[in-house]
């Protein structure tokens, strides 16, 4: 299994995703501040992995505190949560996880538990989120696999795999599920400029599983679709609004439009923790702007003229009308998404 993040007695151990695939190395975060740094620098990335990392960050903050009582710890707990929440704005899983830790802390503190007991329960909660995430990926993978072609090409954008979750993956979980069902899938992985999650990470983890994978540059998808090489598209999500509009890695929207033009179904796979019923449409989803250097430089070398203006939005929003279905661990959602999401929320 790919060790995206692992709790150890010393802290949280992350595989360094900035170094893959050429170097398999690890970063050990022993403080919540280091966990925050690891998220900002994208040593760990991908919405579900970010959420669970933050939960472990909170548990680590509680473990390391010098406070002796719950009341002494309370303001520090708030600071820990605020710092972790400030790392990346788009993936709603981050806020979902922190809110869950906050709610647990409030309940435990109100019921008079000692700081030591609270510490243990915060860590247990992070472990539960970790395990639940893997189970959710496997379940949505099984649901989504049904919609994959018996034999054919499946395009994915970015990395929504084991490296973006606690294991198995969302979009790549659907592909893994299809392969487990005996389907013959040829994956096409968009390279995903500027951070190259597709070329570096998706290719790396699918090759480890011996799933046939071809990397293409982002601007080659239309050509392959026109050649009939792609029968389905499946991507992950960073936040799904109440109407089904989906934020995912920048370039996803392009792929959705191309898929529509070529009559190819475009699917989204995400755990329920990625669904944000409090955000009505994609227009309200905050989009992270990343450092210009990710665009001005390629593999450490400057590729643009000095001083040129740069934009680097890390995500885009695909309108719900392009999405053939959303696979979650609770089941498969179809349009109209405002209704199917609401119904699934009520069903729990
Ligand atoms: O900037 P990143 O690498 O964190 O972006 C990741 C994505 O856009 C993924 O597709 C998304 O988080 C889903 S991961 C299961």
mmCIF file of C-alpha atoms and ligand atoms in Angstrom:
data_model
loop_
_atom_site.group_PDB
_atom_site.id
_atom_site.type_symbol
_atom_site.label_atom_id
_atom_site.label_comp_id
_atom_site.label_asym_id
_atom_site.label_seq_id
_atom_site.Cartn_x
_atom_site.Cartn_y
_atom_site.Cartn_z
ATOM 1 C CA UNK A 1 0.000 0.000 0.000
ATOM 2 C CA UNK A 2 1.215 3.505 -0.806
ATOM 3 C CA UNK A 3 2.117 5.251 2.493
ATOM 4 C CA UNK A 4 0.670 8.700 1.752
ATOM 5 C CA UNK A 5 0.552 9.624 5.435
ATOM 6 C CA UNK A 6 1.159 7.508 8.512
ATOM 7 C CA UNK A 7 0.810 8.244 12.202
ATOM 8 C CA UNK A 8 3.926 7.241 14.151
ATOM 9 C CA UNK A 9 4.857 7.720 17.831
ATOM 10 C CA UNK A 10 7.066 10.656 16.734
ATOM 11 C CA UNK A 11 4.513 12.424 14.555
ATOM 12 C CA UNK A 12 3.020 12.181 11.069
ATOM 13 C CA UNK A 13 5.148 10.697 8.322
ATOM 14 C CA UNK A 14 4.428 11.840 4.771
ATOM 15 C CA UNK A 15 5.756 10.534 1.501
ATOM 16 C CA UNK A 16 7.236 13.658 -0.121
ATOM 17 C CA UNK A 17 5.040 14.223 -3.185
ATOM 18 C CA UNK A 18 7.218 17.097 -4.367
ATOM 19 C CA UNK A 19 10.033 14.594 -4.968
ATOM 20 C CA UNK A 20 8.129 11.750 -6.643
ATOM 21 C CA UNK A 21 8.621 9.896 -8.906
ATOM 22 C CA UNK A 22 12.399 10.270 -9.052
ATOM 23 C CA UNK A 23 12.960 10.067 -5.329
ATOM 24 C CA UNK A 24 10.947 8.181 -2.716
ATOM 25 C CA UNK A 25 11.625 10.082 0.482
ATOM 26 C CA UNK A 26 9.696 10.931 3.605
ATOM 27 C CA UNK A 27 9.056 13.974 5.766
ATOM 28 C CA UNK A 28 8.305 13.595 9.464
ATOM 29 C CA UNK A 29 6.129 16.355 10.940
ATOM 30 C CA UNK A 30 6.497 16.423 14.716
ATOM 31 C CA UNK A 31 4.468 19.606 15.343
ATOM 32 C CA UNK A 32 1.159 20.940 14.041
ATOM 33 C CA UNK A 33 3.079 23.839 12.512
ATOM 34 C CA UNK A 34 5.129 21.368 10.475
ATOM 35 C CA UNK A 35 1.930 19.645 9.355
ATOM 36 C CA UNK A 36 0.639 23.038 8.171
ATOM 37 C CA UNK A 37 3.902 23.616 6.299
ATOM 38 C CA UNK A 38 3.730 20.191 4.670
ATOM 39 C CA UNK A 39 0.222 21.015 3.385
ATOM 40 C CA UNK A 40 1.220 24.479 2.087
ATOM 41 C CA UNK A 41 4.276 23.154 0.262
ATOM 42 C CA UNK A 42 2.288 20.230 -1.177
ATOM 43 C CA UNK A 43 4.453 17.505 0.300
ATOM 44 C CA UNK A 44 0.948 16.149 0.901
ATOM 45 C CA UNK A 45 -1.862 17.209 -1.405
ATOM 46 C CA UNK A 46 -5.245 16.061 -2.663
ATOM 47 C CA UNK A 47 -8.446 17.020 -0.861
ATOM 48 C CA UNK A 48 -9.071 13.927 1.309
ATOM 49 C CA UNK A 49 -5.380 13.591 2.256
ATOM 50 C CA UNK A 50 -5.245 17.265 3.227
ATOM 51 C CA UNK A 51 -8.299 16.827 5.472
ATOM 52 C CA UNK A 52 -6.958 13.816 7.336
ATOM 53 C CA UNK A 53 -3.494 15.418 7.619
ATOM 54 C CA UNK A 54 -5.084 18.437 9.295
ATOM 55 C CA UNK A 55 -6.947 16.172 11.721
ATOM 56 C CA UNK A 56 -3.628 14.550 12.654
ATOM 57 C CA UNK A 57 -2.141 18.045 12.929
ATOM 58 C CA UNK A 58 -4.773 18.920 15.538
ATOM 59 C CA UNK A 59 -4.060 15.656 17.391
ATOM 60 C CA UNK A 60 -0.351 16.438 17.282
ATOM 61 C CA UNK A 61 -0.946 19.933 18.663
ATOM 62 C CA UNK A 62 -2.894 18.403 21.547
ATOM 63 C CA UNK A 63 -0.167 15.826 22.127
ATOM 64 C CA UNK A 64 2.592 18.456 22.303
ATOM 65 C CA UNK A 65 0.839 21.095 24.393
ATOM 66 C CA UNK A 66 2.443 22.314 27.605
ATOM 67 C CA UNK A 67 -1.007 23.199 28.973
ATOM 68 C CA UNK A 68 -2.020 21.308 32.088
ATOM 69 C CA UNK A 69 -5.775 21.768 31.982
ATOM 70 C CA UNK A 70 -8.470 21.808 29.322
ATOM 71 C CA UNK A 71 -9.163 25.491 29.993
ATOM 72 C CA UNK A 72 -5.496 26.338 29.613
ATOM 73 C CA UNK A 73 -5.410 24.411 26.324
ATOM 74 C CA UNK A 74 -8.607 25.912 24.826
ATOM 75 C CA UNK A 75 -7.062 29.104 23.287
ATOM 76 C CA UNK A 76 -4.109 27.086 21.992
ATOM 77 C CA UNK A 77 -6.516 24.588 20.429
ATOM 78 C CA UNK A 78 -8.196 27.485 18.599
ATOM 79 C CA UNK A 79 -4.818 28.730 17.317
ATOM 80 C CA UNK A 80 -3.895 25.260 16.093
ATOM 81 C CA UNK A 81 -7.169 24.935 14.184
ATOM 82 C CA UNK A 82 -6.874 28.448 12.717
ATOM 83 C CA UNK A 83 -3.330 27.801 11.497
ATOM 84 C CA UNK A 84 -4.209 24.490 9.873
ATOM 85 C CA UNK A 85 -7.314 26.022 8.260
ATOM 86 C CA UNK A 86 -5.182 28.795 6.721
ATOM 87 C CA UNK A 87 -3.109 26.414 4.593
ATOM 88 C CA UNK A 88 -5.181 25.867 1.436
ATOM 89 C CA UNK A 89 -8.579 27.415 0.727
ATOM 90 C CA UNK A 90 -10.288 25.293 -1.933
ATOM 91 C CA UNK A 91 -10.427 21.699 -0.679
ATOM 92 C CA UNK A 92 -13.423 21.695 1.644
ATOM 93 C CA UNK A 93 -12.230 18.435 3.247
ATOM 94 C CA UNK A 94 -9.731 20.560 5.184
ATOM 95 C CA UNK A 95 -12.486 22.568 6.879
ATOM 96 C CA UNK A 96 -14.698 19.508 7.237
ATOM 97 C CA UNK A 97 -11.946 17.719 9.168
ATOM 98 C CA UNK A 98 -11.062 20.689 11.362
ATOM 99 C CA UNK A 99 -14.730 21.370 12.141
ATOM 100 C CA UNK A 100 -15.143 17.731 13.132
ATOM 101 C CA UNK A 101 -12.166 17.980 15.503
ATOM 102 C CA UNK A 102 -13.543 21.246 16.931
ATOM 103 C CA UNK A 103 -16.978 19.727 17.520
ATOM 104 C CA UNK A 104 -15.429 16.723 19.257
ATOM 105 C CA UNK A 105 -13.252 18.937 21.440
ATOM 106 C CA UNK A 106 -16.264 21.048 22.435
ATOM 107 C CA UNK A 107 -18.297 17.964 23.389
ATOM 108 C CA UNK A 108 -15.475 16.347 25.334
ATOM 109 C CA UNK A 109 -14.536 19.556 27.133
ATOM 110 C CA UNK A 110 -18.180 20.143 28.082
ATOM 111 C CA UNK A 111 -18.457 16.634 29.490
ATOM 112 C CA UNK A 112 -15.589 17.254 31.882
ATOM 113 C CA UNK A 113 -12.962 14.911 30.458
ATOM 114 C CA UNK A 114 -9.329 15.475 31.384
ATOM 115 C CA UNK A 115 -6.863 16.909 28.898
ATOM 116 C CA UNK A 116 -5.179 13.560 28.638
ATOM 117 C CA UNK A 117 -8.439 11.791 27.804
ATOM 118 C CA UNK A 118 -9.248 14.485 25.231
ATOM 119 C CA UNK A 119 -5.835 14.049 23.630
ATOM 120 C CA UNK A 120 -6.436 10.356 23.180
ATOM 121 C CA UNK A 121 -9.910 10.869 21.747
ATOM 122 C CA UNK A 122 -8.714 13.518 19.268
ATOM 123 C CA UNK A 123 -6.109 11.092 18.009
ATOM 124 C CA UNK A 124 -8.669 8.280 17.834
ATOM 125 C CA UNK A 125 -10.917 10.576 15.768
ATOM 126 C CA UNK A 126 -8.103 11.249 13.293
ATOM 127 C CA UNK A 127 -7.506 7.493 13.016
ATOM 128 C CA UNK A 128 -11.222 6.986 12.336
ATOM 129 C CA UNK A 129 -11.151 9.603 9.568
ATOM 130 C CA UNK A 130 -8.137 7.841 8.070
ATOM 131 C CA UNK A 131 -9.831 4.438 8.040
ATOM 132 C CA UNK A 132 -13.157 5.879 6.860
ATOM 133 C CA UNK A 133 -11.428 7.590 3.957
ATOM 134 C CA UNK A 134 -9.982 4.333 2.656
ATOM 135 C CA UNK A 135 -13.338 2.583 3.061
ATOM 136 C CA UNK A 136 -15.115 5.464 1.247
ATOM 137 C CA UNK A 137 -12.654 5.261 -1.647
ATOM 138 C CA UNK A 138 -13.212 1.533 -2.019
ATOM 139 C CA UNK A 139 -16.973 1.904 -1.896
ATOM 140 C CA UNK A 140 -17.121 4.732 -4.458
ATOM 141 C CA UNK A 141 -14.631 2.799 -6.550
ATOM 142 C CA UNK A 142 -17.007 -0.155 -6.674
ATOM 143 C CA UNK A 143 -19.975 2.080 -7.561
ATOM 144 C CA UNK A 144 -18.077 4.031 -10.186
ATOM 145 C CA UNK A 145 -16.504 0.954 -11.767
ATOM 146 C CA UNK A 146 -19.920 -0.056 -13.122
ATOM 147 C CA UNK A 147 -19.856 3.003 -15.397
ATOM 148 C CA UNK A 148 -16.395 2.332 -16.774
ATOM 149 C CA UNK A 149 -16.124 0.722 -20.212
ATOM 150 C CA UNK A 150 -15.602 -3.044 -20.397
ATOM 151 C CA UNK A 151 -12.562 -2.263 -22.515
ATOM 152 C CA UNK A 152 -11.243 1.158 -23.450
ATOM 153 C CA UNK A 153 -9.468 4.377 -22.616
ATOM 154 C CA UNK A 154 -10.203 6.411 -19.491
ATOM 155 C CA UNK A 155 -8.781 9.907 -19.162
ATOM 156 C CA UNK A 156 -8.019 11.444 -15.778
ATOM 157 C CA UNK A 157 -6.685 14.837 -14.787
ATOM 158 C CA UNK A 158 -4.360 15.594 -11.858
ATOM 159 C CA UNK A 159 -3.898 12.888 -9.224
ATOM 160 C CA UNK A 160 -6.987 11.660 -7.432
ATOM 161 C CA UNK A 161 -5.343 8.455 -6.348
ATOM 162 C CA UNK A 162 -3.909 6.752 -3.289
ATOM 163 C CA UNK A 163 -1.514 9.698 -2.969
ATOM 164 C CA UNK A 164 -4.401 12.156 -2.739
ATOM 165 C CA UNK A 165 -6.261 10.127 -0.116
ATOM 166 C CA UNK A 166 -5.365 7.764 2.705
ATOM 167 C CA UNK A 167 -5.270 4.976 0.135
ATOM 168 C CA UNK A 168 -6.895 3.561 -3.032
ATOM 169 C CA UNK A 169 -8.028 6.948 -4.392
ATOM 170 C CA UNK A 170 -11.239 8.481 -5.681
ATOM 171 C CA UNK A 171 -11.003 8.771 -9.491
ATOM 172 C CA UNK A 172 -8.157 6.241 -9.490
ATOM 173 C CA UNK A 173 -10.214 4.168 -7.048
ATOM 174 C CA UNK A 174 -12.900 3.949 -9.742
ATOM 175 C CA UNK A 175 -10.250 2.817 -12.214
ATOM 176 C CA UNK A 176 -8.847 0.318 -9.686
ATOM 177 C CA UNK A 177 -12.388 -0.940 -9.054
ATOM 178 C CA UNK A 178 -12.955 -1.412 -12.791
ATOM 179 C CA UNK A 179 -9.673 -3.319 -13.143
ATOM 180 C CA UNK A 180 -10.634 -5.502 -10.157
ATOM 181 C CA UNK A 181 -13.923 -6.254 -11.954
ATOM 182 C CA UNK A 182 -11.876 -7.568 -14.860
ATOM 183 C CA UNK A 183 -12.308 -4.562 -17.149
ATOM 184 C CA UNK A 184 -9.496 -3.763 -19.551
ATOM 185 C CA UNK A 185 -8.728 -0.111 -18.903
ATOM 186 C CA UNK A 186 -6.063 1.944 -20.620
ATOM 187 C CA UNK A 187 -5.545 5.074 -18.538
ATOM 188 C CA UNK A 188 -4.619 8.388 -20.131
ATOM 189 C CA UNK A 189 -3.131 10.711 -17.516
ATOM 190 C CA UNK A 190 -3.020 14.431 -18.273
ATOM 191 C CA UNK A 191 0.369 15.719 -17.167
ATOM 192 C CA UNK A 192 -1.389 18.542 -15.227
ATOM 193 C CA UNK A 193 0.708 21.651 -15.508
ATOM 194 C CA UNK A 194 2.125 23.339 -13.548
ATOM 195 C CA UNK A 195 2.661 20.906 -10.644
ATOM 196 C CA UNK A 196 2.591 17.776 -12.838
ATOM 197 C CA UNK A 197 0.460 15.647 -10.533
ATOM 198 C CA UNK A 198 -0.611 13.528 -13.514
ATOM 199 C CA UNK A 199 2.811 12.982 -15.070
ATOM 200 C CA UNK A 200 4.593 12.446 -11.756
ATOM 201 C CA UNK A 201 2.086 10.978 -9.329
ATOM 202 C CA UNK A 202 -0.761 9.315 -11.245
ATOM 203 C CA UNK A 203 1.690 7.616 -13.588
ATOM 204 C CA UNK A 204 3.849 6.509 -10.651
ATOM 205 C CA UNK A 205 1.099 4.934 -8.610
ATOM 206 C CA UNK A 206 -0.701 3.284 -11.541
ATOM 207 C CA UNK A 207 2.538 1.811 -12.815
ATOM 208 C CA UNK A 208 3.137 0.385 -9.326
ATOM 209 C CA UNK A 209 -0.228 -1.372 -9.717
ATOM 210 C CA UNK A 210 0.607 -2.431 -13.282
ATOM 211 C CA UNK A 211 -2.397 -0.610 -14.722
ATOM 212 C CA UNK A 212 -1.603 0.403 -18.331
ATOM 213 C CA UNK A 213 -0.988 4.156 -18.304
ATOM 214 C CA UNK A 214 -0.098 6.689 -20.958
ATOM 215 C CA UNK A 215 0.881 10.242 -20.015
ATOM 216 C CA UNK A 216 -0.196 13.029 -22.336
ATOM 217 C CA UNK A 217 0.398 16.765 -22.169
ATOM 218 C CA UNK A 218 -2.715 18.685 -21.154
ATOM 219 C CA UNK A 219 -3.191 20.073 -24.665
ATOM 220 C CA UNK A 220 -3.374 16.606 -26.261
ATOM 221 C CA UNK A 221 -6.690 15.445 -24.803
ATOM 222 C CA UNK A 222 -8.805 16.737 -27.711
ATOM 223 C CA UNK A 223 -6.641 14.914 -30.233
ATOM 224 C CA UNK A 224 -6.990 11.600 -28.401
ATOM 225 C CA UNK A 225 -10.729 12.066 -27.994
ATOM 226 C CA UNK A 226 -11.103 12.763 -31.695
ATOM 227 C CA UNK A 227 -9.099 9.623 -32.448
ATOM 228 C CA UNK A 228 -11.623 7.586 -30.425
ATOM 229 C CA UNK A 229 -9.085 6.564 -27.806
ATOM 230 C CA UNK A 230 -11.083 7.767 -24.805
ATOM 231 C CA UNK A 231 -14.380 6.201 -23.728
ATOM 232 C CA UNK A 232 -14.793 7.933 -20.350
ATOM 233 C CA UNK A 233 -13.298 10.670 -18.194
ATOM 234 C CA UNK A 234 -13.100 10.380 -14.411
ATOM 235 C CA UNK A 235 -11.689 13.035 -12.107
ATOM 236 C CA UNK A 236 -11.651 13.833 -8.396
ATOM 237 C CA UNK A 237 -12.944 16.975 -6.692
ATOM 238 C CA UNK A 238 -11.833 19.520 -4.144
ATOM 239 C CA UNK A 239 -15.292 20.887 -3.438
ATOM 240 C CA UNK A 240 -18.716 20.114 -4.826
ATOM 241 C CA UNK A 241 -21.307 22.857 -4.358
ATOM 242 C CA UNK A 242 -24.943 22.145 -3.491
ATOM 243 C CA UNK A 243 -25.923 22.371 -7.171
ATOM 244 C CA UNK A 244 -23.214 19.909 -8.303
ATOM 245 C CA UNK A 245 -20.750 22.485 -9.668
ATOM 246 C CA UNK A 246 -17.343 20.934 -9.015
ATOM 247 C CA UNK A 247 -14.003 22.536 -8.222
ATOM 248 C CA UNK A 248 -11.036 20.395 -9.185
ATOM 249 C CA UNK A 249 -7.511 20.895 -10.464
ATOM 250 C CA UNK A 250 -7.264 23.677 -13.033
ATOM 251 C CA UNK A 251 -7.767 22.216 -16.498
ATOM 252 C CA UNK A 252 -10.590 19.914 -15.416
ATOM 253 C CA UNK A 253 -13.150 22.318 -16.897
ATOM 254 C CA UNK A 254 -11.342 22.211 -20.260
ATOM 255 C CA UNK A 255 -11.522 18.412 -20.223
ATOM 256 C CA UNK A 256 -15.253 18.474 -19.383
ATOM 257 C CA UNK A 257 -15.994 20.727 -22.349
ATOM 258 C CA UNK A 258 -13.921 18.536 -24.660
ATOM 259 C CA UNK A 259 -15.691 15.423 -23.388
ATOM 260 C CA UNK A 260 -19.100 16.968 -24.105
ATOM 261 C CA UNK A 261 -18.042 17.903 -27.630
ATOM 262 C CA UNK A 262 -16.956 14.303 -28.260
ATOM 263 C CA UNK A 263 -19.958 12.631 -26.538
ATOM 264 C CA UNK A 264 -17.738 11.075 -23.874
ATOM 265 C CA UNK A 265 -19.196 10.741 -20.354
ATOM 266 C CA UNK A 266 -17.437 12.918 -17.768
ATOM 267 C CA UNK A 267 -17.580 11.570 -14.186
ATOM 268 C CA UNK A 268 -16.561 12.943 -10.799
ATOM 269 C CA UNK A 269 -15.594 10.703 -7.863
ATOM 270 C CA UNK A 270 -15.444 12.152 -4.347
ATOM 271 C CA UNK A 271 -16.221 11.224 -0.754
ATOM 272 C CA UNK A 272 -19.123 12.879 0.997
ATOM 273 C CA UNK A 273 -16.594 15.066 2.893
ATOM 274 C CA UNK A 274 -15.951 16.895 -0.412
ATOM 275 C CA UNK A 275 -19.581 17.954 -0.726
ATOM 276 C CA UNK A 276 -20.273 21.431 0.547
ATOM 277 C CA UNK A 277 -24.010 21.914 0.913
ATOM 278 C CA UNK A 278 -23.393 25.339 2.480
ATOM 279 C CA UNK A 279 -21.987 26.654 -0.814
ATOM 280 C CA UNK A 280 -24.890 27.079 -3.248
ATOM 281 C CA UNK A 281 -22.983 27.137 -6.574
ATOM 282 C CA UNK A 282 -19.476 26.988 -7.965
ATOM 283 C CA UNK A 283 -19.334 30.781 -8.123
ATOM 284 C CA UNK A 284 -18.884 30.915 -4.343
ATOM 285 C CA UNK A 285 -16.025 28.387 -4.187
ATOM 286 C CA UNK A 286 -12.741 30.114 -3.221
ATOM 287 C CA UNK A 287 -10.038 29.348 -5.760
ATOM 288 C CA UNK A 288 -6.464 29.182 -4.524
ATOM 289 C CA UNK A 289 -3.880 31.219 -6.423
ATOM 290 C CA UNK A 290 -0.479 29.521 -6.146
ATOM 291 C CA UNK A 291 2.985 31.083 -6.410
ATOM 292 C CA UNK A 292 4.017 32.418 -9.842
ATOM 293 C CA UNK A 293 7.193 30.377 -9.693
ATOM 294 C CA UNK A 294 5.242 27.186 -10.412
ATOM 295 C CA UNK A 295 4.507 28.671 -13.857
ATOM 296 C CA UNK A 296 7.675 30.627 -14.538
ATOM 297 C CA UNK A 297 9.847 27.585 -13.818
ATOM 298 C CA UNK A 298 9.793 24.050 -15.159
ATOM 299 C CA UNK A 299 11.839 21.386 -13.372
ATOM 300 C CA UNK A 300 13.739 24.146 -11.567
ATOM 301 C CA UNK A 301 14.557 26.104 -14.728
ATOM 302 C CA UNK A 302 13.057 29.448 -15.635
ATOM 303 C CA UNK A 303 11.054 29.214 -18.864
ATOM 304 C CA UNK A 304 9.417 32.653 -19.048
ATOM 305 C CA UNK A 305 10.958 36.106 -19.605
ATOM 306 C CA UNK A 306 11.931 38.050 -16.492
ATOM 307 C CA UNK A 307 9.096 40.174 -15.175
ATOM 308 C CA UNK A 308 6.279 38.731 -17.302
ATOM 309 C CA UNK A 309 2.874 38.769 -15.619
ATOM 310 C CA UNK A 310 1.692 35.370 -14.375
ATOM 311 C CA UNK A 311 -1.613 33.871 -13.270
ATOM 312 C CA UNK A 312 -1.693 30.578 -11.416
ATOM 313 C CA UNK A 313 -5.187 29.602 -10.263
ATOM 314 C CA UNK A 314 -4.816 26.097 -8.860
ATOM 315 C CA UNK A 315 -8.418 25.005 -9.489
ATOM 316 C CA UNK A 316 -11.329 25.628 -11.806
ATOM 317 C CA UNK A 317 -15.039 24.963 -11.569
ATOM 318 C CA UNK A 318 -16.814 22.561 -13.905
ATOM 319 C CA UNK A 319 -20.501 23.449 -14.159
ATOM 320 C CA UNK A 320 -22.797 20.622 -13.087
ATOM 321 C CA UNK A 321 -24.344 20.360 -16.558
ATOM 322 C CA UNK A 322 -21.154 18.716 -17.878
ATOM 323 C CA UNK A 323 -21.138 15.980 -15.224
ATOM 324 C CA UNK A 324 -22.722 12.641 -16.185
ATOM 325 C CA UNK A 325 -22.610 11.324 -12.590
ATOM 326 C CA UNK A 326 -20.916 11.880 -9.237
ATOM 327 C CA UNK A 327 -19.687 8.739 -7.486
ATOM 328 C CA UNK A 328 -19.634 8.874 -3.679
ATOM 329 C CA UNK A 329 -19.446 6.205 -0.992
ATOM 330 C CA UNK A 330 -23.150 6.757 -0.366
ATOM 331 C CA UNK A 331 -24.103 5.997 -3.955
ATOM 332 C CA UNK A 332 -24.188 7.480 -7.441
ATOM 333 C CA UNK A 333 -25.648 10.937 -7.951
ATOM 334 C CA UNK A 334 -27.168 12.155 -11.195
ATOM 335 C CA UNK A 335 -28.675 15.435 -12.392
ATOM 336 C CA UNK A 336 -30.496 17.440 -11.215
ATOM 337 C CA UNK A 337 -27.780 17.553 -8.577
ATOM 338 C CA UNK A 338 -29.415 20.080 -6.272
ATOM 339 C CA UNK A 339 -32.167 17.481 -5.792
ATOM 340 C CA UNK A 340 -30.059 14.309 -5.702
ATOM 341 C CA UNK A 341 -27.506 15.878 -3.334
ATOM 342 C CA UNK A 342 -30.236 17.129 -1.007
ATOM 343 C CA UNK A 343 -31.913 13.711 -0.993
ATOM 344 C CA UNK A 344 -28.626 11.953 -0.259
ATOM 345 C CA UNK A 345 -27.835 14.426 2.522
ATOM 346 C CA UNK A 346 -31.201 13.746 4.155
ATOM 347 C CA UNK A 347 -30.759 9.981 3.777
ATOM 348 C CA UNK A 348 -27.459 10.349 5.681
HETATM 349 O O1 LIG B 1 -3.434 20.961 -5.757
HETATM 350 P P1 LIG B 1 -3.737 19.528 -5.439
HETATM 351 O O2 LIG B 1 -2.714 18.581 -5.966
HETATM 352 O O3 LIG B 1 -4.024 19.329 -3.977
HETATM 353 O O4 LIG B 1 -5.086 19.232 -6.230
HETATM 354 C C1 LIG B 1 -5.631 17.958 -6.155
HETATM 355 C C2 LIG B 1 -6.834 17.782 -6.993
HETATM 356 O O5 LIG B 1 -7.299 18.674 -7.669
HETATM 357 C C3 LIG B 1 -7.517 16.448 -6.883
HETATM 358 O O6 LIG B 1 -8.117 16.091 -8.090
HETATM 359 C C4 LIG B 1 -8.596 16.527 -5.789
HETATM 360 O O7 LIG B 1 -8.059 17.033 -4.615
HETATM 361 C C5 LIG B 1 -9.209 15.216 -5.518
HETATM 362 S S1 LIG B 1 -8.100 14.118 -4.744
HETATM 363 C C6 LIG B 1 -8.884 12.673 -4.393
#
